[in-house]
Amino acid sequence: MQIFEVTERPVLLIQQLLQVWESADSEIEEIKKYVPQALEHISHLIIAENEHKIPIAFMGVEQQKLEMLFVSSEDIGKGLGKRLLQYGIKHYSINELT
């Protein structure tokens, strides 16, 4: 697995991250229409990809605040959320959770 920040946000990546989000959140329909815009405009978008280079988790950081963190339902329980949060603390000095 690889964790890294993305600067380019092509439509395909946004769609893949939306699928991760959909599999991780239970109140999808109410806020689904806002997620693509949030993914496009968050200051720091960090993703975790599997060995096939497919996103399986992501987080968004604004200043030193964690704004979003989602793990694909198929990958929950594997420590991805913890690893992403540790990455965010180390690289973005996260000190506040939403």
PDB file of C-alpha atoms in Angstrom:
ATOM      1  CA  MET A   1       0.000   0.000   0.000  1.00  0.00           C
ATOM      2  CA  GLN A   2       1.130   3.528  -0.741  1.00  0.00           C
ATOM      3  CA  ILE A   3       0.003   6.782   0.926  1.00  0.00           C
ATOM      4  CA  PHE A   4       0.624  10.139  -0.724  1.00  0.00           C
ATOM      5  CA  GLU A   5      -0.855  13.573  -1.388  1.00  0.00           C
ATOM      6  CA  VAL A   6      -2.329  14.215  -4.801  1.00  0.00           C
ATOM      7  CA  THR A   7      -2.176  17.574  -6.504  1.00  0.00           C
ATOM      8  CA  GLU A   8      -3.902  16.619  -9.735  1.00  0.00           C
ATOM      9  CA  ARG A   9      -7.553  15.679  -9.296  1.00  0.00           C
ATOM     10  CA  PRO A  10      -8.835  14.197 -12.552  1.00  0.00           C
ATOM     11  CA  VAL A  11     -12.465  13.184 -12.893  1.00  0.00           C
ATOM     12  CA  LEU A  12     -11.610   9.479 -12.674  1.00  0.00           C
ATOM     13  CA  LEU A  13      -9.875   9.938  -9.308  1.00  0.00           C
ATOM     14  CA  ILE A  14     -12.808  11.963  -7.959  1.00  0.00           C
ATOM     15  CA  GLN A  15     -15.170   9.189  -9.070  1.00  0.00           C
ATOM     16  CA  GLN A  16     -13.003   6.511  -7.443  1.00  0.00           C
ATOM     17  CA  LEU A  17     -12.844   8.472  -4.182  1.00  0.00           C
ATOM     18  CA  LEU A  18     -16.594   8.963  -4.293  1.00  0.00           C
ATOM     19  CA  GLN A  19     -16.933   5.168  -4.413  1.00  0.00           C
ATOM     20  CA  VAL A  20     -14.674   4.861  -1.347  1.00  0.00           C
ATOM     21  CA  TRP A  21     -16.783   7.442   0.440  1.00  0.00           C
ATOM     22  CA  GLU A  22     -20.054   5.764  -0.554  1.00  0.00           C
ATOM     23  CA  SER A  23     -18.876   2.457   0.846  1.00  0.00           C
ATOM     24  CA  ALA A  24     -17.823   4.077   4.126  1.00  0.00           C
ATOM     25  CA  ASP A  25     -20.677   6.457   5.000  1.00  0.00           C
ATOM     26  CA  SER A  26     -24.246   5.586   5.882  1.00  0.00           C
ATOM     27  CA  GLU A  27     -25.905   8.973   5.195  1.00  0.00           C
ATOM     28  CA  ILE A  28     -24.893   9.052   1.559  1.00  0.00           C
ATOM     29  CA  GLU A  29     -27.901  10.437  -0.231  1.00  0.00           C
ATOM     30  CA  GLU A  30     -28.199  13.602   1.862  1.00  0.00           C
ATOM     31  CA  ILE A  31     -24.696  14.877   1.286  1.00  0.00           C
ATOM     32  CA  LYS A  32     -23.533  12.986  -1.810  1.00  0.00           C
ATOM     33  CA  LYS A  33     -23.936  15.956  -4.135  1.00  0.00           C
ATOM     34  CA  TYR A  34     -21.416  18.003  -2.105  1.00  0.00           C
ATOM     35  CA  VAL A  35     -18.633  15.422  -1.953  1.00  0.00           C
ATOM     36  CA  PRO A  36     -17.095  15.938  -5.442  1.00  0.00           C
ATOM     37  CA  GLN A  37     -16.818  19.678  -4.810  1.00  0.00           C
ATOM     38  CA  ALA A  38     -15.260  19.083  -1.383  1.00  0.00           C
ATOM     39  CA  LEU A  39     -12.740  16.657  -2.886  1.00  0.00           C
ATOM     40  CA  GLU A  40     -11.802  19.136  -5.588  1.00  0.00           C
ATOM     41  CA  HIS A  41     -11.294  22.072  -3.217  1.00  0.00           C
ATOM     42  CA  ILE A  42      -9.786  20.628  -0.036  1.00  0.00           C
ATOM     43  CA  SER A  43      -6.263  22.015   0.426  1.00  0.00           C
ATOM     44  CA  HIS A  44      -4.579  18.656   0.993  1.00  0.00           C
ATOM     45  CA  LEU A  45      -6.072  15.457  -0.410  1.00  0.00           C
ATOM     46  CA  ILE A  46      -4.177  12.351   0.638  1.00  0.00           C
ATOM     47  CA  ILE A  47      -5.088   8.945  -0.730  1.00  0.00           C
ATOM     48  CA  ALA A  48      -4.123   5.341  -0.027  1.00  0.00           C
ATOM     49  CA  GLU A  49      -3.969   3.042  -3.023  1.00  0.00           C
ATOM     50  CA  ASN A  50      -3.830  -0.729  -3.118  1.00  0.00           C
ATOM     51  CA  GLU A  51      -1.236  -2.692  -5.065  1.00  0.00           C
ATOM     52  CA  HIS A  52      -3.325  -2.195  -8.236  1.00  0.00           C
ATOM     53  CA  LYS A  53      -3.107   1.603  -7.855  1.00  0.00           C
ATOM     54  CA  ILE A  54      -6.824   1.849  -6.994  1.00  0.00           C
ATOM     55  CA  PRO A  55      -7.774   4.284  -4.199  1.00  0.00           C
ATOM     56  CA  ILE A  56      -9.068   2.463  -1.125  1.00  0.00           C
ATOM     57  CA  ALA A  57      -9.001   5.295   1.435  1.00  0.00           C
ATOM     58  CA  PHE A  58      -8.532   9.054   1.588  1.00  0.00           C
ATOM     59  CA  MET A  59      -8.396  12.034   3.892  1.00  0.00           C
ATOM     60  CA  GLY A  60      -8.653  15.763   3.462  1.00  0.00           C
ATOM     61  CA  VAL A  61      -6.750  18.301   5.540  1.00  0.00           C
ATOM     62  CA  GLU A  62      -7.453  22.012   5.783  1.00  0.00           C
ATOM     63  CA  GLN A  63      -4.788  23.944   7.678  1.00  0.00           C
ATOM     64  CA  GLN A  64      -4.135  21.665  10.669  1.00  0.00           C
ATOM     65  CA  LYS A  65      -7.636  20.211  10.785  1.00  0.00           C
ATOM     66  CA  LEU A  66      -8.742  16.786   9.566  1.00  0.00           C
ATOM     67  CA  GLU A  67     -11.854  17.498   7.506  1.00  0.00           C
ATOM     68  CA  MET A  68     -12.508  14.038   6.080  1.00  0.00           C
ATOM     69  CA  LEU A  69     -11.225  10.497   6.382  1.00  0.00           C
ATOM     70  CA  PHE A  70     -12.873   7.551   4.674  1.00  0.00           C
ATOM     71  CA  VAL A  71     -11.846   3.943   4.180  1.00  0.00           C
ATOM     72  CA  SER A  72     -13.501   1.603   1.692  1.00  0.00           C
ATOM     73  CA  SER A  73     -15.846  -0.812   3.460  1.00  0.00           C
ATOM     74  CA  GLU A  74     -13.787  -3.709   2.087  1.00  0.00           C
ATOM     75  CA  ASP A  75     -10.656  -2.348   3.766  1.00  0.00           C
ATOM     76  CA  ILE A  76     -11.992  -1.284   7.173  1.00  0.00           C
ATOM     77  CA  GLY A  77     -10.181  -2.911  10.051  1.00  0.00           C
ATOM     78  CA  LYS A  78      -6.805  -3.067   8.314  1.00  0.00           C
ATOM     79  CA  GLY A  79      -5.315  -0.001  10.000  1.00  0.00           C
ATOM     80  CA  LEU A  80      -5.647   2.322   6.997  1.00  0.00           C
ATOM     81  CA  GLY A  81      -7.432   5.049   8.917  1.00  0.00           C
ATOM     82  CA  LYS A  82      -4.772   4.988  11.606  1.00  0.00           C
ATOM     83  CA  ARG A  83      -1.976   5.086   9.041  1.00  0.00           C
ATOM     84  CA  LEU A  84      -3.584   7.993   7.197  1.00  0.00           C
ATOM     85  CA  LEU A  85      -4.048   9.913  10.437  1.00  0.00           C
ATOM     86  CA  GLN A  86      -0.418   9.275  11.436  1.00  0.00           C
ATOM     87  CA  TYR A  87       0.656  10.501   7.990  1.00  0.00           C
ATOM     88  CA  GLY A  88      -1.450  13.636   8.452  1.00  0.00           C
ATOM     89  CA  ILE A  89      -0.028  14.360  11.894  1.00  0.00           C
ATOM     90  CA  LYS A  90       3.518  13.921  10.616  1.00  0.00           C
ATOM     91  CA  HIS A  91       3.191  15.873   7.348  1.00  0.00           C
ATOM     92  CA  TYR A  92       0.440  18.425   8.108  1.00  0.00           C
ATOM     93  CA  SER A  93       0.610  18.779  11.894  1.00  0.00           C
ATOM     94  CA  ILE A  94      -3.059  17.758  12.301  1.00  0.00           C
ATOM     95  CA  ASN A  95      -4.154  18.849  15.738  1.00  0.00           C
ATOM     96  CA  GLU A  96      -7.927  18.993  15.331  1.00  0.00           C
ATOM     97  CA  LEU A  97     -10.482  16.458  14.176  1.00  0.00           C
ATOM     98  CA  THR A  98     -13.848  17.359  12.683  1.00  0.00           C
TER      99      THR A  98
END
